[in-house]
Coordinates of C-alpha atoms and ligand atoms in Angstrom, one line a residue:
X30 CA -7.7 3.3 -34.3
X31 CA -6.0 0.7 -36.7
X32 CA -5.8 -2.8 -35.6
X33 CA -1.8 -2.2 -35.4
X34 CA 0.1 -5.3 -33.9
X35 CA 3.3 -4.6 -35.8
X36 CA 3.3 -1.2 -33.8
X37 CA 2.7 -3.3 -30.7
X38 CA 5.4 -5.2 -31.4
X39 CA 7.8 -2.7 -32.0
X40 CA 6.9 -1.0 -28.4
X41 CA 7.8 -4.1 -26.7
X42 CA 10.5 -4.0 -28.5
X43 CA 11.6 -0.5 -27.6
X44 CA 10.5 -1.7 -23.7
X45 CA 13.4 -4.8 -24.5
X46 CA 16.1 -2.2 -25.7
X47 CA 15.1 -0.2 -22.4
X48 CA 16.0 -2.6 -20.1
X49 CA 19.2 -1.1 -18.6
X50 CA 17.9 2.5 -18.7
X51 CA 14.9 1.9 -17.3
X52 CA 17.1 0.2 -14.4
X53 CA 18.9 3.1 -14.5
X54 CA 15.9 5.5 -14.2
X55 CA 14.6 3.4 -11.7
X56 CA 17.5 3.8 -9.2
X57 CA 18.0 7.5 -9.4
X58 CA 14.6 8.0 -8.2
X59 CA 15.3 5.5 -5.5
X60 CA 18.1 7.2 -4.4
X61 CA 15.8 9.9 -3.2
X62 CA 15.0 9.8 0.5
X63 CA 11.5 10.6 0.3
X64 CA 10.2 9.3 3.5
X65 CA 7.0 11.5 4.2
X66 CA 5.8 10.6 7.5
X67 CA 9.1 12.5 8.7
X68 CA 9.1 16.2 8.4
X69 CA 12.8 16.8 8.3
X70 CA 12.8 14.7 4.6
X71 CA 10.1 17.2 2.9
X72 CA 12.3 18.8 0.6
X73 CA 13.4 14.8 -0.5
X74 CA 9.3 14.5 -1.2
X75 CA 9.6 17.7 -3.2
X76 CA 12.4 16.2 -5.2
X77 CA 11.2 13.3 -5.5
X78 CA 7.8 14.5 -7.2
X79 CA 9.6 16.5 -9.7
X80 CA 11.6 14.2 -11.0
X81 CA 8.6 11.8 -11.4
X82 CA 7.3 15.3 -13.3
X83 CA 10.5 15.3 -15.5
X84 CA 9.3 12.1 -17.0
X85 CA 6.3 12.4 -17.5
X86 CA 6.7 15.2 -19.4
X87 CA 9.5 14.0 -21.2
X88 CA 6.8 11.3 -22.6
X89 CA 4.3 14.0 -23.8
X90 CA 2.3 14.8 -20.5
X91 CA 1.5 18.3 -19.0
X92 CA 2.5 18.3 -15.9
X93 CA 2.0 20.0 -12.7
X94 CA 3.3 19.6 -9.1
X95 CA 0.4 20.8 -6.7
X96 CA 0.5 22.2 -3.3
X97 CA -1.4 19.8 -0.5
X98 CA -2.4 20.5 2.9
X99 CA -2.8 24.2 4.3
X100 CA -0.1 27.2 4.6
X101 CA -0.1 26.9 8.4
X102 CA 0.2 22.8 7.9
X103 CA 1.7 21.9 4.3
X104 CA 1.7 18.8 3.0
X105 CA 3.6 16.7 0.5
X106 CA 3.0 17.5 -3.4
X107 CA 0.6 15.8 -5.7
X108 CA 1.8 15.3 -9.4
X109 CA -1.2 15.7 -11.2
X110 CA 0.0 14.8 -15.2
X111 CA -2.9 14.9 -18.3
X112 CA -2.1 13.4 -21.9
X113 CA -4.7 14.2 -24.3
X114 CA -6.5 11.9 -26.4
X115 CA -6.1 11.5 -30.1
X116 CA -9.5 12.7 -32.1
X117 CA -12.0 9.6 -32.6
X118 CA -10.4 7.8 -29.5
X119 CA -13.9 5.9 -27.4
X120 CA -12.1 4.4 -25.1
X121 CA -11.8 4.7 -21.3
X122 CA -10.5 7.6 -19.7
X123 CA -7.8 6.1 -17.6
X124 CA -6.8 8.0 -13.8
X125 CA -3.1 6.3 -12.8
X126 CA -2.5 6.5 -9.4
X127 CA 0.7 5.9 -7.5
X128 CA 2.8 7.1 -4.6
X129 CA 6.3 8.8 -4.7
X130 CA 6.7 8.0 -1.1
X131 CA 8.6 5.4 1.1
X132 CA 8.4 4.1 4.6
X133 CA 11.1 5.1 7.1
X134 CA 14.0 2.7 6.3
X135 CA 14.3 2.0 10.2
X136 CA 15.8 -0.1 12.0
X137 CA 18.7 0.7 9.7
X138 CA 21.5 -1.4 11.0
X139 CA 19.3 -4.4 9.3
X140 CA 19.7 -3.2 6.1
X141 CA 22.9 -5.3 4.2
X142 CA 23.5 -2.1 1.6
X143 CA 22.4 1.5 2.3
X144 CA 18.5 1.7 1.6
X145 CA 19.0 5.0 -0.6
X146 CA 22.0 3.4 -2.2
X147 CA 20.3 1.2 -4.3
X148 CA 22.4 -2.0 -5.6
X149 CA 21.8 -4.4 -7.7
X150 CA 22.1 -8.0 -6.3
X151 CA 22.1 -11.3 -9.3
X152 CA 19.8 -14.0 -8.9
X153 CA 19.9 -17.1 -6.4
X154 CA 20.0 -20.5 -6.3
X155 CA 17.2 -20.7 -4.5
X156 CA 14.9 -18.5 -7.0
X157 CA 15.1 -15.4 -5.7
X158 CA 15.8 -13.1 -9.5
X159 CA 17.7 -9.9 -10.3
X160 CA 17.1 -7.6 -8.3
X161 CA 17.2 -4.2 -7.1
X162 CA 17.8 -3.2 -3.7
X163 CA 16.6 -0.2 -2.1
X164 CA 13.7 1.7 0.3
X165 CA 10.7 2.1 -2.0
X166 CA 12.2 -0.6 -4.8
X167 CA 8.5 -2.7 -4.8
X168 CA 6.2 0.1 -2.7
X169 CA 6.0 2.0 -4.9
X170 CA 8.4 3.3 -7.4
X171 CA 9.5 0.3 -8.7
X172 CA 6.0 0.0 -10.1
X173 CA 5.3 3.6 -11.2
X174 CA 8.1 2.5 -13.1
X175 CA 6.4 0.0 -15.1
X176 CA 3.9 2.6 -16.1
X177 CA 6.2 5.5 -16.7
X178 CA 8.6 2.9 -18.6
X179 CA 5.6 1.8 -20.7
X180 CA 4.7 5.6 -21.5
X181 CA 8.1 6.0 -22.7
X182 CA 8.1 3.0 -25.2
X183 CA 5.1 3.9 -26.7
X184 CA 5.8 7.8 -26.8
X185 CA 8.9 6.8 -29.0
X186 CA 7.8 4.2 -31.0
X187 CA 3.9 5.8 -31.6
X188 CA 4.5 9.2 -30.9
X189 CA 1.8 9.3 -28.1
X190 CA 2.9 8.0 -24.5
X191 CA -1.0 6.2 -24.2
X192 CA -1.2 5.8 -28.3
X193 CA -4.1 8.3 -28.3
X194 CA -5.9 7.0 -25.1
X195 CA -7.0 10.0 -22.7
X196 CA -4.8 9.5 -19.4
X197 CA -4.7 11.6 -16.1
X198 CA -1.7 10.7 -13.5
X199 CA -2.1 11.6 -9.9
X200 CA 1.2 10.5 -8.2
X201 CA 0.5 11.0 -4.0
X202 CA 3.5 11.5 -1.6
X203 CA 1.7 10.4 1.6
X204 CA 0.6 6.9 0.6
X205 CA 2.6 5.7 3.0
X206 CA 1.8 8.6 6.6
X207 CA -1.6 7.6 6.0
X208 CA -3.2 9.8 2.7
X209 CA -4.2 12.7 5.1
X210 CA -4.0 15.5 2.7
X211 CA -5.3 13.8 -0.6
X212 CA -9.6 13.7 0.6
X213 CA -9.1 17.6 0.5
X214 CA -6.8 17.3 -2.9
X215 CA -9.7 15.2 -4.7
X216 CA -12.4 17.1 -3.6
X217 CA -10.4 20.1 -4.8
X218 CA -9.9 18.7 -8.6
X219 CA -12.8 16.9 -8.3
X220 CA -14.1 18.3 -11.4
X221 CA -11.0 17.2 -13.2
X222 CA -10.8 14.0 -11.8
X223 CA -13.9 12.6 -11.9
X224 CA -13.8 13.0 -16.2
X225 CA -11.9 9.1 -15.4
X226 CA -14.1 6.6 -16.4
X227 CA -11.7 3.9 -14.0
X228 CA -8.6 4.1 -11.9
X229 CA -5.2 2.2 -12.7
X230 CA -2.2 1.1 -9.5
X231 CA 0.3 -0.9 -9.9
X232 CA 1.1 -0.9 -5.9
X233 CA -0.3 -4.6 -5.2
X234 CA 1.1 -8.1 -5.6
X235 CA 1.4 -11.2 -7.5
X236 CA 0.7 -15.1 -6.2
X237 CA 4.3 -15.7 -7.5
X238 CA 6.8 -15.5 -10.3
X239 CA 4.9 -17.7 -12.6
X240 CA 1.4 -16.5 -11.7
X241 CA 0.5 -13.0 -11.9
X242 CA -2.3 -11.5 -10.6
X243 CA -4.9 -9.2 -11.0
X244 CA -6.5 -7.4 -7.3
X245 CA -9.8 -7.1 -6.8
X246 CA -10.3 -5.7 -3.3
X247 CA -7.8 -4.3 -0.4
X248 CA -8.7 -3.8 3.0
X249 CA -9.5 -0.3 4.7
X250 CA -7.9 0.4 7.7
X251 CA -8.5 2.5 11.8
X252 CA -5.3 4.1 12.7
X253 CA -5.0 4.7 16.6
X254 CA -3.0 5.9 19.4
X255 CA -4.3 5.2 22.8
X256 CA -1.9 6.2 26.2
X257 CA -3.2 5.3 29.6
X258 CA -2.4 7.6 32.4
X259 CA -1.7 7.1 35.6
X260 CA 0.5 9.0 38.9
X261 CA 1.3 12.9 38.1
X262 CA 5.1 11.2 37.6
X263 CA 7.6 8.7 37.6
X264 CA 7.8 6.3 41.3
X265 CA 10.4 4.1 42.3
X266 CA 8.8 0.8 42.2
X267 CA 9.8 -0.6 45.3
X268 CA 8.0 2.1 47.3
X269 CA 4.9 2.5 45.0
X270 CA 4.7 -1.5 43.4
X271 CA 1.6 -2.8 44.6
X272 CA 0.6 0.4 46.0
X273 CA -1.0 2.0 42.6
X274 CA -1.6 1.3 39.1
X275 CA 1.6 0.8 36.8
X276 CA 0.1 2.2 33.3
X277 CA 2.3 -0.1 31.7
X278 CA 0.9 -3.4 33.2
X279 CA -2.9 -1.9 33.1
X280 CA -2.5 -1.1 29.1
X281 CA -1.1 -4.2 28.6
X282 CA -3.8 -6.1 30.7
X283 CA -6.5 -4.2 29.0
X284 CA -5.1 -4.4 25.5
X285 CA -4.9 -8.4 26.0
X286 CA -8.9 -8.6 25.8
X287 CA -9.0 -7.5 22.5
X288 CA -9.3 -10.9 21.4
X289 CA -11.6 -14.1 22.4
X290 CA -10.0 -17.4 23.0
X291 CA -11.6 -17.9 19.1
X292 CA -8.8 -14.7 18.3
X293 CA -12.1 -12.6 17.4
X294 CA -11.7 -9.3 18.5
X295 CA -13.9 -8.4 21.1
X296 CA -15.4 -5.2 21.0
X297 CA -19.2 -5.1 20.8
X298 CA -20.6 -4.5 17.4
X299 CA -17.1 -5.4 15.7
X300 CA -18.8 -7.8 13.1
X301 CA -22.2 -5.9 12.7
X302 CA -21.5 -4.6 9.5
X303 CA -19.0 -7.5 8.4
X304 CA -20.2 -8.7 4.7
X305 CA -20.1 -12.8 5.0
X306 CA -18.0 -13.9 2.6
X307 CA -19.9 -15.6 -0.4
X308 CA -18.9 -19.2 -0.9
X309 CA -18.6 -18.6 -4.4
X310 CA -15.7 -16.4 -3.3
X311 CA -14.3 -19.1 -0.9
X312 CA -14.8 -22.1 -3.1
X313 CA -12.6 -19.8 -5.6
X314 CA -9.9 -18.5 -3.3
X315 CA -9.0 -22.1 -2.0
X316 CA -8.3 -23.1 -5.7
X317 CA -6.0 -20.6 -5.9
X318 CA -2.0 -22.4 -5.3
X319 CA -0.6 -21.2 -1.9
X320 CA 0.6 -22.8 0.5
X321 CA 0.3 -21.0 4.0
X322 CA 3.0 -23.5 5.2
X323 CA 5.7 -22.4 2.6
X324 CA 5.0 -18.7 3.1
X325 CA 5.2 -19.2 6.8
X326 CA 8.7 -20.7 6.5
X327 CA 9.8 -18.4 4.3
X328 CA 9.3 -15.9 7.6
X329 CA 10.8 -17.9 10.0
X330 CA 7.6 -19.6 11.9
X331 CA 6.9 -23.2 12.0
X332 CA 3.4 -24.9 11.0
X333 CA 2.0 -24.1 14.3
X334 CA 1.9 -20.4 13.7
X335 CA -0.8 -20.5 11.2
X336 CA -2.9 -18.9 13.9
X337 CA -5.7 -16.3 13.4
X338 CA -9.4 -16.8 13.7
X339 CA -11.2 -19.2 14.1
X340 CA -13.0 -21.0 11.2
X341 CA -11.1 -18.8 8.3
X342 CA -8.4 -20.2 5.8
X343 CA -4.9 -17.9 5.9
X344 CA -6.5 -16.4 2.6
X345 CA -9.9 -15.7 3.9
X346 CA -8.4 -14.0 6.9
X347 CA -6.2 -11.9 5.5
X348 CA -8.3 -11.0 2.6
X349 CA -11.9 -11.7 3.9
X350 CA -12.2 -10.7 7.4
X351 CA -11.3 -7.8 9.9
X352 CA -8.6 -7.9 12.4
X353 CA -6.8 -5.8 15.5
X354 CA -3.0 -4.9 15.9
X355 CA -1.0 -3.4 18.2
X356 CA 1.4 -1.7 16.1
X357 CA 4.1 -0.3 18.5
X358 CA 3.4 0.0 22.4
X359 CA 6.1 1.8 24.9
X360 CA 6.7 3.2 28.3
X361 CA 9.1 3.5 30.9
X362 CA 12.8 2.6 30.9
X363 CA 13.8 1.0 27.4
X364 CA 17.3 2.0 27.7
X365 CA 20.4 -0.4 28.3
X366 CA 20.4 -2.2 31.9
X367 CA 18.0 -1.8 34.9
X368 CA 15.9 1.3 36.6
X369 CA 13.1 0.3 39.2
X370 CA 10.3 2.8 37.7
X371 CA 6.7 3.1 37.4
X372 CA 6.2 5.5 34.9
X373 CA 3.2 7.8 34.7
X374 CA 1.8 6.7 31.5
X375 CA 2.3 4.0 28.7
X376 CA 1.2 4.1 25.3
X377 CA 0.2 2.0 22.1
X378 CA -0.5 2.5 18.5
X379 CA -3.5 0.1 17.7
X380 CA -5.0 -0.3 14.3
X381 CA -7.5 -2.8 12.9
X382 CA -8.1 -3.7 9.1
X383 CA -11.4 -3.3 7.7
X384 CA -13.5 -5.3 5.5
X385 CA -16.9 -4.2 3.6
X386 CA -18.8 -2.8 4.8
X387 CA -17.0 -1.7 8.4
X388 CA -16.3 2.5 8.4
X389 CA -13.1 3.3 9.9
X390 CA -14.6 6.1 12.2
X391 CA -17.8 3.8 13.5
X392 CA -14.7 1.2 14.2
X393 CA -12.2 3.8 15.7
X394 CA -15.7 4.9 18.0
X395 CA -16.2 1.7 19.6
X396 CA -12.7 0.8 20.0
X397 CA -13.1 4.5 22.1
X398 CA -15.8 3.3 23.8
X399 CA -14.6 -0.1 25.1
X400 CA -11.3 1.3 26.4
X401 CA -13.4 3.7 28.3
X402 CA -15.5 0.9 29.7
X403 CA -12.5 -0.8 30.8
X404 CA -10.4 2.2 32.7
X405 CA -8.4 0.6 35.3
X406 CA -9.0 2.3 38.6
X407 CA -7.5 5.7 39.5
X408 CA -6.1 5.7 35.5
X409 CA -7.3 8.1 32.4
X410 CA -7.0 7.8 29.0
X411 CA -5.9 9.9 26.0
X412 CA -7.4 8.8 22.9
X413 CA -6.2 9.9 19.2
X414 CA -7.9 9.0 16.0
X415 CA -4.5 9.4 13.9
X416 CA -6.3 7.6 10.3
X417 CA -8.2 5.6 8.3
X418 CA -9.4 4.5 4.8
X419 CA -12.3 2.4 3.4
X420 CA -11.1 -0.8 1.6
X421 CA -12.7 -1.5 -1.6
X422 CA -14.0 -4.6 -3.4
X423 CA -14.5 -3.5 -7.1
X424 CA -16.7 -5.9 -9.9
X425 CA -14.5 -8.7 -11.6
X426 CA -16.2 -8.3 -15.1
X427 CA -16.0 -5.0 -15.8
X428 CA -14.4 -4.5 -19.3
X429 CA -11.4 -2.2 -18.0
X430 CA -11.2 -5.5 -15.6
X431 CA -10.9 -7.9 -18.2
X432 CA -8.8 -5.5 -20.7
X433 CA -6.0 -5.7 -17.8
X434 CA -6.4 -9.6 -17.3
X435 CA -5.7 -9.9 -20.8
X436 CA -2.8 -7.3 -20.6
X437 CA -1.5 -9.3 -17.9
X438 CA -1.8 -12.5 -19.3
X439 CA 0.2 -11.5 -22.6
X440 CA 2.9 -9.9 -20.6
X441 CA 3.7 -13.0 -18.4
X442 CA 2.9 -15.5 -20.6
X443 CA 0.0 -17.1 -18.0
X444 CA -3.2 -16.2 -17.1
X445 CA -3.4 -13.7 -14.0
X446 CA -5.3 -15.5 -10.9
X447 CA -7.9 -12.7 -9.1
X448 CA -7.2 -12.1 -5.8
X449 CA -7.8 -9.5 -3.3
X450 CA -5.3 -7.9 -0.7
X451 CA -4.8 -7.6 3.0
X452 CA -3.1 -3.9 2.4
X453 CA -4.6 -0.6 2.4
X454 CA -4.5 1.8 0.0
X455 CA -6.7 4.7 0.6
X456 CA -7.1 6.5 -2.7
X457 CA -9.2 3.7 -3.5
X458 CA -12.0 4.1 -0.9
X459 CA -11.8 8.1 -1.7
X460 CA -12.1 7.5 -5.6
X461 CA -15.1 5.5 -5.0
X462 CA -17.0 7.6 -2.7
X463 CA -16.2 10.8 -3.9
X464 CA -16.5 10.1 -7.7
X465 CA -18.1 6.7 -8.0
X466 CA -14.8 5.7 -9.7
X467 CA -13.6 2.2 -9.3
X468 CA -10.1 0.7 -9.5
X469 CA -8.1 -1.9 -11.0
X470 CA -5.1 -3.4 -8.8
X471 CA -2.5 -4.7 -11.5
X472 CA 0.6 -5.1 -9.5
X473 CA 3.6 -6.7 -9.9
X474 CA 5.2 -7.6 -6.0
X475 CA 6.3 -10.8 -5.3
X476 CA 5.3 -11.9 -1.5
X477 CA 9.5 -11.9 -0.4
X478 CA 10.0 -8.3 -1.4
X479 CA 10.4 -7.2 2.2
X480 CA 7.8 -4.4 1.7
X481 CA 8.0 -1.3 4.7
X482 CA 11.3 -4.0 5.9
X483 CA 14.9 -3.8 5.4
X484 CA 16.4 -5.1 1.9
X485 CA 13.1 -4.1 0.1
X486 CA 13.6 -5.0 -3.4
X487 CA 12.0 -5.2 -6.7
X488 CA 12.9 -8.0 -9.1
X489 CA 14.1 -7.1 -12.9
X490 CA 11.9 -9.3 -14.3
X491 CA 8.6 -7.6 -12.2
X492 CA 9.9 -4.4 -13.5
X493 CA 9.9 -6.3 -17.5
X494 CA 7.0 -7.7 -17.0
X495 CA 5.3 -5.0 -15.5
X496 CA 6.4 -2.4 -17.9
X497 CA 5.1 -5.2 -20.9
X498 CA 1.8 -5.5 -18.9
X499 CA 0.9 -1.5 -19.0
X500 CA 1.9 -1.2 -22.8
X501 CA -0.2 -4.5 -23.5
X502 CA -3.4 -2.6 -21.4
X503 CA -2.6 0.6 -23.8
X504 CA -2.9 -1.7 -26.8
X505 CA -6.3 -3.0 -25.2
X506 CA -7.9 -0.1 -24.9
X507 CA -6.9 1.9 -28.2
X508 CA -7.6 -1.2 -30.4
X509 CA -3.8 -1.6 -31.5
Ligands
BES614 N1 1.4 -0.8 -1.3 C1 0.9 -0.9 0.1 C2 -0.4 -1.7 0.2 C3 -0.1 -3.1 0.0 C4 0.8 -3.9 0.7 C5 -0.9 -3.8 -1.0 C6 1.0 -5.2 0.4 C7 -0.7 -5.1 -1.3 C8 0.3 -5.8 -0.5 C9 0.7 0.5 0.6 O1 1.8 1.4 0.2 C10 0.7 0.5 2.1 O2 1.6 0.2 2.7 N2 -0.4 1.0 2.6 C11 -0.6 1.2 4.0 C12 -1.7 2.2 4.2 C13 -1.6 3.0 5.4 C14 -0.3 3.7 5.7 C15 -2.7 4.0 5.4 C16 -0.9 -0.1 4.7 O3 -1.5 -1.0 4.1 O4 -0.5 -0.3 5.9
MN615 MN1 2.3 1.2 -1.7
MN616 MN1 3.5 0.8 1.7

């Protein structure tokens, strides 16, 4: 491949002259309600993967939306996109993944503009950019964006959406309800996708505006549902309080000592297969600038919420170590004023966040096992295993590593920090154990997006930058 910087130049160009459209672009997709933990918006997920189809293939690609899940059980459709590579090209095959889906835009009356409305709101005076709007703005079509909007600068100006570098695209649309389908999709095309030599999502964050980032490593995740049962039916609580078990007080009681007075979680074996984290890693995680204080502000908690456990920085626990949540947790009478009622059951959704080398099903087992250990008298449980994911930590000087860090640092003008990430995103553990594939995290969130929360947005200048940071990788890895 020539050494071609004039045609380099003349794509970022095209990305510049994009600008609106690309905004444009980007807010017709949004507008699409494709929520796909909720049934009734399936045919928004449908819609939602073809247009993402439409321009891909407008770019060059072959394109095809697949079928997931089973006839009796379907799922939401994969688009699974192939661009061939130009004859003599060495480089790496390259496997982008992202997700079409959003998270339910509840509790709606939060929301200052409609979240499939999108809107585009001007900058502040306190730093917050350009921005736009909407459910699904930042996580995650805002950054498919970047990548399809880079395809689309280089397919006009080079005639070739990758400039001759092989590319698959494998856009998921249950990211977000937990990836259930996809394990059976990638063993499926396995032998199509394991030809990648490396996969590419943009679905992670930066340390801020002026220091982008490259991911390393996100967390894996246990997905639970646990409901404690109790009486046959609901009892009036003056003649049954203190006569029998309220479910409601037991779960809550029980649920309480999952953590020591060190906020480590208590279940036995929890940190067996916990990977210490090097010092090398700390020493270089406390150089990098943030300031736990700030960020805690910025969410409404003073300095004396920086709580977590013991003998961890925020970074270290968030990135470094496991934890427990309770999620969502309900019974009885919610509604408006007062009824005296001991309901028959109460229930939670608990999940924990994994680090290497923890398994989501050995954590999900013990998790079982110490509930069942602690049933309060006369009570039963029901216990569901709704999901879970391996998290990933992939090698920091691998070439397809560095290629993006230099990408990265062109596009913003600064060096990229490496980081890892609290989130989960499954595809990563899958591509890893299934194929052997690893996977570079180039994202492009700022930490105030509002991700999965009301007013979600996705600043112009991430989508810019972004959208310069994939056509600078391209360049990288076909020598222009
Ligand atoms: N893009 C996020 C993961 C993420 C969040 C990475 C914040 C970096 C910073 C992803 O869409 C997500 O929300 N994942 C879920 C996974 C779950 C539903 C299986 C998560 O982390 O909760
Ligand atoms: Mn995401
Ligand atoms: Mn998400």
């Amino acid at each position: 491949m020539p050494n071609d910087s004039a045609m380099v130049e003349s794509v970022l160009k095209a990305i510049e002259n994009e600008r609106k459209g690309a905004v444009t672009r980007l807010i017709d997709w949004l507008r699409i309600p494709s929520i796909s933990t909720d049934p009734k918006h399936a045919p928004d997920c449908e819609k939602a993967a073809r247009w993402a189809g439409d321009r891909l293939s407008e770019c060059g690609f072959k394109v095809e939306i697949l079928p997931t899940g089973t006839r009796e059980e379907p799922g939401r459709p994969v688009v699974l996109a192939e661009i061939d590579a130009k004859p003599g090209y060495k480089g790496p095959h390259v496997l982008f993944y992202g997700h079409y889906d959003v998270q339910p835009a509840d509790p709606l009356n939060l929301w200052e503009s409609p979240p499939f409305d999108p809107v585009i709101k001007p900058a502040t005076s306190d730093g917050v950019g350009e921005r736009v709007v909407a459910r699904g703005a930042v996580d995650d079509k805002g950054q498919v964006m970047t990548f399809l909007e880079s395809c689309r600068a280089w397919h006009k100006t080079a005639g070739h959406a990758t400039n001759g570098a092989r590319f698959t695209v494998l856009l998921e649309g249950e990211e977000e309800s937990g990836s259930e389908n996809l394990e059976a999709f990638v063993q499926g095309h396995k032998a199509r996708l394991e030809k990648a030599d490396v996969c590419l999502i943009s679905d992670t964050g930066m340390v801020s505006r002026e220091i982008p980032a490259i991911t390393y490593g996100v967390r894996g995740l246990a997905y639970t549902e646990v409901t404690l049962h109790a009486s046959n039916q609901d009892l009036h609580s003056g003649m049954w309080g203190g006569r029998c078990p309220n479910p409601i007080s037991e779960l809550c009681k029980v649920l309480a000592g999952l953590w020591d007075a060190d906020r480590r979680v208590t279940i036995p074996g929890f940190y067996d297969d916990v990977r210490a984290l090097a010092p090398e890693e700390r020493t270089a995680w406390a150089r990098i600038p943030f300031d736990q204080i700030d960020a805690l502000k910025k969410i409404g908690l003073p300095k004396e919420a920086d709580v977590g456990e013991k003998g961890f920085t925020a970074l270290e626990r968030e990135w470094g170590r496991p934890t427990a949540e309770i999620n969502g947790i309900w019974g009885g009478y919610t509604g408006p004023g007062a009824k005296t009622v001991i309901p028959s059951h109460a229930s939670a959704k608990v999940s924990f966040r994994l680090v290497a080398d923890l398994k989501p099903t050995d954590i999900t087992q013990k998790f079982f096992a110490w509930l069942k250990g602690r049933t309060p008298p006369g009570c039963r449980w029901e216990l569901t295993d709704m999901h879970g994911g391996f998290g990933v930590t992939v090698p920091v000087d691998s070439p397809e590593l560095k290629a993006a860090g230099r990408a990265v640092a062109r596009a913003f003008g600064n060096e990229p920090a490496l980081i890892k990430s609290g989130g989960s995103i499954p595809v990563a553990g899958m591509l890893k154990s299934q194929l052997g594939i690893d996977t570079i995290f180039m994202g492009f969130g700022l930490d105030d997006d509002r991700v999965h929360s009301p007013n979600e947005k996705f600043e112009l200048e991430c989508l810019r930058k972004g959208t310069r940071a994939h056509a600078l990788l391209v360049a990288e890895i076909t020598g222009a």
